[in-house]
XYZ file of C-alpha atoms in Angstrom:
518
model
C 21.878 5.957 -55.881
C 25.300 7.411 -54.728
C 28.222 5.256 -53.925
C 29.804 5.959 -50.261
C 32.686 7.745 -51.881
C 31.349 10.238 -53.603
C 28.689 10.660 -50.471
C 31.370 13.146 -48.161
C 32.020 15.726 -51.174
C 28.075 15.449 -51.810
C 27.701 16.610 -48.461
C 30.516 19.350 -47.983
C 28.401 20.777 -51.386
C 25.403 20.694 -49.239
C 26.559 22.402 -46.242
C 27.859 25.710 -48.270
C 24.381 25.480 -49.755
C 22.510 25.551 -46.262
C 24.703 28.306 -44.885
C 23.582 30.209 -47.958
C 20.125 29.933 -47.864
C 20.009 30.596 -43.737
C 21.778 33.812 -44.842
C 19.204 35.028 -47.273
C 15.954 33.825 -45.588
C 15.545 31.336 -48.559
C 13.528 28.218 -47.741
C 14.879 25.350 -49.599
C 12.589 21.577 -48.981
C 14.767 19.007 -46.794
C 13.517 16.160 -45.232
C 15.716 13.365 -43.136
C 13.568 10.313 -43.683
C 14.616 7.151 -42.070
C 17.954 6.346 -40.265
C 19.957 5.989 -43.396
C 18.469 7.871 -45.837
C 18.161 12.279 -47.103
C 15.930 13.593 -49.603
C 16.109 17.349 -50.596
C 14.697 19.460 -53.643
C 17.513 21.967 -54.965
C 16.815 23.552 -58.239
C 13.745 22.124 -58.912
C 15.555 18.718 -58.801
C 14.896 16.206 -56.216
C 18.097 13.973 -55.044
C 17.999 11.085 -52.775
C 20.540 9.540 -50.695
C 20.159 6.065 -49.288
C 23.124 4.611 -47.451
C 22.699 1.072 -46.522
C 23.345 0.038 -42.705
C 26.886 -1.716 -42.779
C 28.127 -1.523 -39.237
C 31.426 -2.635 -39.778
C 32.225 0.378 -42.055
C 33.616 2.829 -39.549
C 33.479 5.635 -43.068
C 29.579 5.132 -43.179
C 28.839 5.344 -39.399
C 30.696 8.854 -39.603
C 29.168 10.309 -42.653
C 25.477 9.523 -40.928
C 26.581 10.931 -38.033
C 27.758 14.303 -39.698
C 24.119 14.325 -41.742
C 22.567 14.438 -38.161
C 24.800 17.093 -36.994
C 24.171 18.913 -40.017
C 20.748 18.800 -40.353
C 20.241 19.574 -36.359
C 22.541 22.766 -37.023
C 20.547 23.980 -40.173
C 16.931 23.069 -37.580
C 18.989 25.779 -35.175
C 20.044 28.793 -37.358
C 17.030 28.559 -38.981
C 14.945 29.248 -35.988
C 16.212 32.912 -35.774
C 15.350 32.690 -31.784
C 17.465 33.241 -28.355
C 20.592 31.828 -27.308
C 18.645 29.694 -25.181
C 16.784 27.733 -27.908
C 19.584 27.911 -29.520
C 21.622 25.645 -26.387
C 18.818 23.659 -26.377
C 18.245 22.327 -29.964
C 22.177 21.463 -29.689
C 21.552 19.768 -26.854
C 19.021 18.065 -28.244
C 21.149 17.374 -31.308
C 23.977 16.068 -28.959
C 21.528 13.367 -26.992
C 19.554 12.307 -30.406
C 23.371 10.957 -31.513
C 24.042 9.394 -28.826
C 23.671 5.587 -29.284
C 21.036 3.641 -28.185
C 23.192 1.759 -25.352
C 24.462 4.685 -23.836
C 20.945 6.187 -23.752
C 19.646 2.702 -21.799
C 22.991 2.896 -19.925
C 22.348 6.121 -18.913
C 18.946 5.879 -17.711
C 19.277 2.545 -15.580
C 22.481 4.512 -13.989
C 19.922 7.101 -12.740
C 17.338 4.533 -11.728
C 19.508 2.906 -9.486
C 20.668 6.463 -7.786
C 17.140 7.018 -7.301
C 15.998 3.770 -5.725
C 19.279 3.876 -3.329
C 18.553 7.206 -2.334
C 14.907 7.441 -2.109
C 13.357 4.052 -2.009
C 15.989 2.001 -0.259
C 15.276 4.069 3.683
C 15.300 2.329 7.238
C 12.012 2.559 8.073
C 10.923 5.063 10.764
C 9.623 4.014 14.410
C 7.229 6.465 15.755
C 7.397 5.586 19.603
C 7.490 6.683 22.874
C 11.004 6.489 24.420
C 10.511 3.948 26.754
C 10.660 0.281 27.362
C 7.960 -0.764 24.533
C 10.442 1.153 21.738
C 13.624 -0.049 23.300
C 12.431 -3.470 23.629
C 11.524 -3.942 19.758
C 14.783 -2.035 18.361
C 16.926 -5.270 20.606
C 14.563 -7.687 19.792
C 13.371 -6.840 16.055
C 15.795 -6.481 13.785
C 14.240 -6.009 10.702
C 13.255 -2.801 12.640
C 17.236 -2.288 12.231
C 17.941 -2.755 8.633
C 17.082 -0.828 5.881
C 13.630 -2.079 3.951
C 14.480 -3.155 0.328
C 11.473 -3.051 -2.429
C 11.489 -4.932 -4.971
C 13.659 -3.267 -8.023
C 11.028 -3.271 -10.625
C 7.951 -2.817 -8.964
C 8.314 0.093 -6.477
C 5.333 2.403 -7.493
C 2.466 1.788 -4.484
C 0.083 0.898 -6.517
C 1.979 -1.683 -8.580
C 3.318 -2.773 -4.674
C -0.558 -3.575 -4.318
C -1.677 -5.436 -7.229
C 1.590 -7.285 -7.850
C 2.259 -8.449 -4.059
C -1.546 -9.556 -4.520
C -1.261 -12.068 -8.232
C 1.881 -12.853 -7.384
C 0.727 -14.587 -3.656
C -2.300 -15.748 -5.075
C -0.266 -17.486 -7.627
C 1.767 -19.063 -5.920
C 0.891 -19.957 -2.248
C -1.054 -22.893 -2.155
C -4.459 -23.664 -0.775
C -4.481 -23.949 2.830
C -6.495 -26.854 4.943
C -8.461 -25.362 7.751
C -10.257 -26.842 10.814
C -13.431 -25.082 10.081
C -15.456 -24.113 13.679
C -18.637 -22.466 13.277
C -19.517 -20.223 15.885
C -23.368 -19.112 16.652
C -23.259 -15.369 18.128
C -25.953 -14.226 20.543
C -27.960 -12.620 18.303
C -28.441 -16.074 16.293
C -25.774 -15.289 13.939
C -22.747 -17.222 12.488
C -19.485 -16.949 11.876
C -16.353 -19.244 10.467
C -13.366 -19.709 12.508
C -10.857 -21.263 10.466
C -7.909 -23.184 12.580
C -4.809 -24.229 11.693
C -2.294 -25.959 13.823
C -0.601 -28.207 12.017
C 2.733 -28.956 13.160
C 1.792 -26.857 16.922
C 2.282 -28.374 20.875
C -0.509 -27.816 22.800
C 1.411 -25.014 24.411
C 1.399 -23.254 21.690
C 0.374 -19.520 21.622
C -2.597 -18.637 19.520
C -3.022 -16.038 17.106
C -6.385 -14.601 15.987
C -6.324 -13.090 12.546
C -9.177 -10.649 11.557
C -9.179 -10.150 7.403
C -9.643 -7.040 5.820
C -13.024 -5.502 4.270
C -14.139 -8.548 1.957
C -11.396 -11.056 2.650
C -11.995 -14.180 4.207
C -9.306 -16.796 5.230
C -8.178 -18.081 1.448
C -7.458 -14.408 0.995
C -3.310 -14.148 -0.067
C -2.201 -12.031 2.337
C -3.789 -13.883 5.285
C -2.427 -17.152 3.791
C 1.096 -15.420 3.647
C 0.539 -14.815 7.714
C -0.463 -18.015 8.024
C 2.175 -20.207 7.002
C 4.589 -17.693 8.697
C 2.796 -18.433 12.015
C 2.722 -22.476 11.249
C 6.522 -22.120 10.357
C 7.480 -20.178 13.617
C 5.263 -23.224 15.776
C 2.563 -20.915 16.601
C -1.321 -21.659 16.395
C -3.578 -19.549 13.606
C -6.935 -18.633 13.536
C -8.899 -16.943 11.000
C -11.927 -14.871 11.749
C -14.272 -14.685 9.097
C -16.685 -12.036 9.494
C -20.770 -12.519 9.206
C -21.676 -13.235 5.244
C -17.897 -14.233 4.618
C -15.959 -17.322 3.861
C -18.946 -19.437 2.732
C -21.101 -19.156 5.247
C -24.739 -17.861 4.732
C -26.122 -15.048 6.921
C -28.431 -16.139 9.800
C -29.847 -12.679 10.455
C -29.798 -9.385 8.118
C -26.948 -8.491 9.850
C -23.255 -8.095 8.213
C -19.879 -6.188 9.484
C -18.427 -2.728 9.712
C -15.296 -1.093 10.739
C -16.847 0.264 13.676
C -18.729 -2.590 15.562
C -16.209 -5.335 17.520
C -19.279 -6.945 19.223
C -19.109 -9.822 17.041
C -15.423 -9.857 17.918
C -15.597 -9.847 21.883
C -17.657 -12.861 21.400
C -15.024 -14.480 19.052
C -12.119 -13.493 21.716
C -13.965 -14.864 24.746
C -14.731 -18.472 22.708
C -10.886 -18.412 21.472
C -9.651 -18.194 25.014
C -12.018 -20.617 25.978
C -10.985 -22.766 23.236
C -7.110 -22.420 23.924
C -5.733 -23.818 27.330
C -5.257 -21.292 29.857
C -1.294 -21.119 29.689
C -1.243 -20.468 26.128
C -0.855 -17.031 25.353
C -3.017 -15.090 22.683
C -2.050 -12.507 20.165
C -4.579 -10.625 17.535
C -3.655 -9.544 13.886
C -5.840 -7.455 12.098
C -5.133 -6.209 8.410
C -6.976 -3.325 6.813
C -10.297 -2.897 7.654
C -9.640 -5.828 10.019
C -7.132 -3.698 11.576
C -9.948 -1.041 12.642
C -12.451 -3.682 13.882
C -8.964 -5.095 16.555
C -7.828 -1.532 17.082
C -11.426 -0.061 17.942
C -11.814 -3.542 20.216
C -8.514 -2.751 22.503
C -9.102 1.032 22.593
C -12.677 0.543 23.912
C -12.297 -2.877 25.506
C -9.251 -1.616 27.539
C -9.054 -3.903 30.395
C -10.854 -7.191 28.689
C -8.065 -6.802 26.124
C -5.341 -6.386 28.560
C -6.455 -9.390 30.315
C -6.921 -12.103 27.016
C -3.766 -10.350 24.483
C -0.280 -10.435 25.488
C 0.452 -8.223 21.931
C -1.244 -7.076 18.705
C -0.356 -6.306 15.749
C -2.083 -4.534 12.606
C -0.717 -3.958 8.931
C -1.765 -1.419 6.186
C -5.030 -0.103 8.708
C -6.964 2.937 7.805
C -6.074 5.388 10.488
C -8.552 8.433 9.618
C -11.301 6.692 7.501
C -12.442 9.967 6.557
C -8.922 10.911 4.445
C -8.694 7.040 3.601
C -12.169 7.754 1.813
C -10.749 10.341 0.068
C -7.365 9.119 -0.861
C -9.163 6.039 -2.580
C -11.555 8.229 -5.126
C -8.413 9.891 -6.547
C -7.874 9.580 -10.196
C -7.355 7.181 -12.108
C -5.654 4.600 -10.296
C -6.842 5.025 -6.912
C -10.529 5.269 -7.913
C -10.064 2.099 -10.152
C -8.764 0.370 -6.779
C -11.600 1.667 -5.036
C -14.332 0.471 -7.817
C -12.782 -2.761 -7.197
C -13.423 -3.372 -3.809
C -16.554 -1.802 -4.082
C -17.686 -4.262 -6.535
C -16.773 -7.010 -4.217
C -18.939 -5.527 -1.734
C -21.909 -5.454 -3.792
C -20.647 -9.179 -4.836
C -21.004 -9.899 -1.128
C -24.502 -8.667 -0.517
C -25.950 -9.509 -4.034
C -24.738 -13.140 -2.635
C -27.586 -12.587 0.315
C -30.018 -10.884 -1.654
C -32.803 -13.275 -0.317
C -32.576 -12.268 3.293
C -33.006 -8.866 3.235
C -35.213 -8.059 -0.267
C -38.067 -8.623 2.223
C -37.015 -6.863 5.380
C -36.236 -3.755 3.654
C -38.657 -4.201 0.819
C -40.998 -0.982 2.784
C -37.719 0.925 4.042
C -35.323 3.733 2.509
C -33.380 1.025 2.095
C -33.180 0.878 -1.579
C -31.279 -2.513 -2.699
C -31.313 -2.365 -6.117
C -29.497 1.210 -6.230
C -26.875 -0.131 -3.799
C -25.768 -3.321 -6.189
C -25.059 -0.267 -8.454
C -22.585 1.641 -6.258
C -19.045 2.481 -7.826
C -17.476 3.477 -4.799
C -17.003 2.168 -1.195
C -18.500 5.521 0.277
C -21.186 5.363 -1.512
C -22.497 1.948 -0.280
C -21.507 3.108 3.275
C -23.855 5.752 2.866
C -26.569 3.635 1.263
C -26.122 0.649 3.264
C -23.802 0.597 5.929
C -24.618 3.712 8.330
C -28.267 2.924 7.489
C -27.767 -0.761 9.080
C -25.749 0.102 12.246
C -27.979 3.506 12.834
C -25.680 6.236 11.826
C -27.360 8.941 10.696
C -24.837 10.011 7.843
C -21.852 8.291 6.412
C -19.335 10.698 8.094
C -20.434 9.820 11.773
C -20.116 6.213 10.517
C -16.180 7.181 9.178
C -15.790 9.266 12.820
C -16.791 6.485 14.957
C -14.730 3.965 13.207
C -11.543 6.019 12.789
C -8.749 5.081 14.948
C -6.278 7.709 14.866
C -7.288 9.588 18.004
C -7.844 6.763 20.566
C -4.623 5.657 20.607
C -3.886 6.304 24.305
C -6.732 4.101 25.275
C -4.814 1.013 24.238
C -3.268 -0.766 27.166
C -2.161 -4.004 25.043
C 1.489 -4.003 23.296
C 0.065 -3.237 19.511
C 3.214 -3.007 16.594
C 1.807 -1.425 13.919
C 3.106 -1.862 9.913
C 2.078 1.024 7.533
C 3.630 2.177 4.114
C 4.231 5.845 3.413
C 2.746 5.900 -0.282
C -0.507 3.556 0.651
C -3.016 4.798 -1.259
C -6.028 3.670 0.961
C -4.217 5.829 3.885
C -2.195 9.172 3.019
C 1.241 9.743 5.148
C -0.482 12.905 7.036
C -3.049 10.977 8.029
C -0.570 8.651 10.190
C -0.804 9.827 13.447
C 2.759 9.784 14.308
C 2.986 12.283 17.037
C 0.113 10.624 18.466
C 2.060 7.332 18.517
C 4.901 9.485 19.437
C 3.485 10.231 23.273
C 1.483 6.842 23.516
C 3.204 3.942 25.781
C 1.449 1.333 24.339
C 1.840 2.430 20.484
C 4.380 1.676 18.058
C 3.950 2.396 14.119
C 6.545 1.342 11.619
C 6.499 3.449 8.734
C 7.963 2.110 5.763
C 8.924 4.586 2.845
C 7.247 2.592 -0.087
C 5.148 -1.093 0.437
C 1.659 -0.051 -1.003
C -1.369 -1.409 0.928
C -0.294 -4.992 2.068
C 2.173 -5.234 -0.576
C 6.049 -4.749 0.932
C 7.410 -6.838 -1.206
C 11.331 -6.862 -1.663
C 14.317 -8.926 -3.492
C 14.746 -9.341 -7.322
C 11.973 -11.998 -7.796
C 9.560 -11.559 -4.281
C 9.455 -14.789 -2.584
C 6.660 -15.803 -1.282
C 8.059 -17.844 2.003
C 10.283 -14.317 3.002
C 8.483 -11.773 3.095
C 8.677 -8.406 4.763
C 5.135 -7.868 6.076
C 5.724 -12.300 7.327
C 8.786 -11.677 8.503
C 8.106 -8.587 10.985
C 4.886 -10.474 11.946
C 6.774 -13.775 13.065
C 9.711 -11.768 14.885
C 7.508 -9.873 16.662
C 4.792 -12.692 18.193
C 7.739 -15.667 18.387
C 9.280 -12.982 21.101
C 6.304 -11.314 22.885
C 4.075 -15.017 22.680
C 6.899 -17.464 23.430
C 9.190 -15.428 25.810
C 11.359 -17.306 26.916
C 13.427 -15.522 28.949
C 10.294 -13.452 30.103
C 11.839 -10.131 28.937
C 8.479 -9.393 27.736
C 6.125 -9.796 30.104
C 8.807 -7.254 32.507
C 8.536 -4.721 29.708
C 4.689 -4.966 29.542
C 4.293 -4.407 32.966
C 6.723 -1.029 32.789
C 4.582 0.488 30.019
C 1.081 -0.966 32.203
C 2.902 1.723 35.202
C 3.840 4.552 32.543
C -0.080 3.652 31.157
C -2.029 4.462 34.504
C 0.687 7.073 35.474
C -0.533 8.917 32.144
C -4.016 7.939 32.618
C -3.789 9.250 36.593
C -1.983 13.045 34.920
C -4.554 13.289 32.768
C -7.728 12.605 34.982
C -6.074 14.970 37.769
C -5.477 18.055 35.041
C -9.146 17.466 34.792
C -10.013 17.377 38.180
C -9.440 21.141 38.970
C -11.294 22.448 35.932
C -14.153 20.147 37.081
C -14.798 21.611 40.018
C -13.987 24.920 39.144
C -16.963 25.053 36.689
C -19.009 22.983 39.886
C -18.053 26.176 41.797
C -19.407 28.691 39.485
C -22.683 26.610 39.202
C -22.992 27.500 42.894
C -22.441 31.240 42.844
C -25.031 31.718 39.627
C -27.374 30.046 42.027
């Protein structure tokens, strides 16, 4: 063991001897062991150098620094390669000495420049210009201000699974008025209520979950106690085989049926009085189910909704599909709610082991899917009479029926969701629709946006959007509203008129040829 002093004229010895042996090609045995510490073989003698950590000795912090430096310059000459390896191992040699604070220093310094510049974005409107977009940049103004993600938990997947424990650990159980409702085919459905703290004029919004939630789900409770703070009415559509209740028929749900949902929007306005306006929220797959319900229920919507509003929806099923078997993440996403489906329909195993006991219907293989295409394609199409999976996925997809809408419908989707890829937003399409508005957000998952230091779970982006959107188009006060829903109803036929009159002349054009060939 060497004493400190006689450490610095070990190591000037030491540094002659290294040039040397660079010189001549010679290979001499040196190993760096632990911070603190040389061993080398010179002569056939082994020496060993152990200098113990005293921080407040400035003369041993700068002899170990000059044994790194030295021992990074012998790694270079000794490589014999370019002046580009050569830069490089110094750099290297320069960074390994930095100290461990200026490394972390360093690194949260470009963190932050990164999340300011591209995580911290307004988020983009796609919109017609005309009253519908000019109406929720005055009235909206989260719209206005720029959307802040949480600072630790940006990635879209971690948006997803965080916003999800953190809700469900911490908003509390919510106490419905349960209504059963018996469909026409004999089958039933929950409609949870909840207006505590609501006037009878109240307006009424109907919530649709998405693909297995049910009205206890997190993110609908997060709507929910939005709503009951803002004074507005809630209810909950569960769909067949969901929240509790046992199936009636063999019957369950898919993204592209909303027969089971005209039935639940005629009993809701029945339900609510007459003056009370009605809004519809649908998340996810719940989205597609409201959004294929107002594009092919046009007028019927027009005439029960005063707005609509979806979050985190699907918009092409088919790249959805596809977005959600990516590795590893995406896929293990995917597994998950595929396992939940299989849950679901293992839970009515009794009802239909004897209808399709003689079918192609094979039950047993479909408890065993990994993925939600794959039980669409076993199950799904099979039960509503698609012939394959993909005409399932076409006839549910929303993305191209957008000008069908006639109802006010704000839409909330994140740019990195990985159940919906940003290409597959149809932004131009919402960019020439009157009825249409999508607000993209740069990061937010699928139903995650959550945003502050520690997300709160009374605040929230996705809640927050949701209640200053309905408290103006439901309450409207002022009736600012209802005049800028009837100028996009005029721009609405106007478009619909252009469109059927560009049609006209190629109609009977081809009528005209059918008469000359005969």
């Amino acid at each position: 063991m060497l004493t400190l002093r006689k450490c610095d004229s070990r190591l000037r010895s030491w540094r002659h001897q290294f040039h040397r042996w660079s010189l001549t090609k010679s290979q001499p045995t040196a190993q760096i062991g632990p911070v603190g510490s040389i061993e080398t073989t010179e002569g056939g003698s082994r020496f060993c150098i152990q200098i113990e950590r005293q921080p407040q000795l400035s003369g041993e912090l700068l002899c170990s620094s000059r044994l790194r430096v030295q021992s990074s310059k012998f790694a270079v000459r000794s490589l014999h390669t370019s002046s580009d390896s050569a830069m490089f191992y110094y750099m290297y040699a320069y960074l390994s000495n930095l100290p461990r604070l200026h490394v972390v220093g360093l690194a949260v310094v470009a963190y932050v420049v990164y999340y300011l510049i591209q995580v911290v974005k307004r988020p983009i409107i796609a919109c017609s210009d005309g009253p519908f977009k000019q109406y929720l940049i005055r009235k909206v103004p989260t719209l206005e201000n720029k959307y802040w993600p949480t600072f630790w938990c940006v990635e879209s997947r971690a948006q997803t699974v965080m916003a999800s424990l953190l809700r469900s650990n911490s908003l509390p159980h919510v106490n419905y008025r349960r209504e059963i409702l018996t469909l026409k085919d004999g089958g039933e459905v929950a409609l949870d209520w909840m207006e505590e703290g609501c006037s009878p004029d109240s307006p009424c919004i109907i919530i649709l979950p998405g693909l297995t939630g049910e009205s206890q789900a997190e993110y609908i409770k997060c709507l929910v106690f939005a709503a009951q703070q803002s004074g507005m009415r809630v209810v909950v559509f569960n769909n067949r085989g969901l929240g509790g209740i046992e199936l009636k028929t063999p019957r369950l749900y898919c993204a592209a049926n909303c027969e089971d949902l005209c039935e639940v929007v005629q009993h809701v306005r029945r339900t609510v009085p007459s003056h009370c306006k009605l809004g519809a929220t649908g998340i996810s797959m719940g989205g597609l189910i409201l959004g294929n319900y107002l594009a092919r229920k046009s007028d019927e919507a027009r005439s029960i909704f005063s707005a609509a509003k979806i979050i985190s929806v699907p918009w092409d099923v088919h790249k959805g599909s596809a977005s959600i078997e990516k590795p590893v993440i995406n896929s293990l996403l995917g597994r998950h709610l595929a396992s939940s489906l299989c849950r679901t329909l293992r839970k009515h195993l009794d009802i239909y082991r004897d209808i399709y006991r003689d079918s192609d219907i094979d039950i047993q293989r479909i408890l065993r899917c990994r993925t939600i295409k794959e039980f669409d394609e076993l199950f799904t199409a099979k039960q509503f009479g698609y012939a394959h999976v993909n005409d399932y996925y076409s006839d549910a997809t929303l993305h191209n029926k957008l000008d069908n809408i006639s109802v006010p419908l704000l839409c909330l989707s994140a740019a990195d969701d990985p159940f919906q890829p940003l290409d597959a937003i149809p932004i131009n399409a919402a960019n020439n629709c009157t009825h249409v508005a999508i607000v993209i957000t740069a990061r937010g998952g699928h139903i995650g946006f959550l945003e502050g230091w520690w997300p709160s779970t009374k605040d929230q982006y996705m809640g927050r959007l949701f209640t200053e959107y309905f408290t103006k188009a439901l309450f409207d006060t002022d009736g600012e509203f209802q005049h800028t829903a009837n100028e996009m109803h005029e721009r609405f036929l106007t478009k619909q008129t252009l469109a059927l009159a560009s049609t006209t002349p190629l109609a009977s054009e081809n009528e005209a040829n059918k008469v000359k060939l005969m």
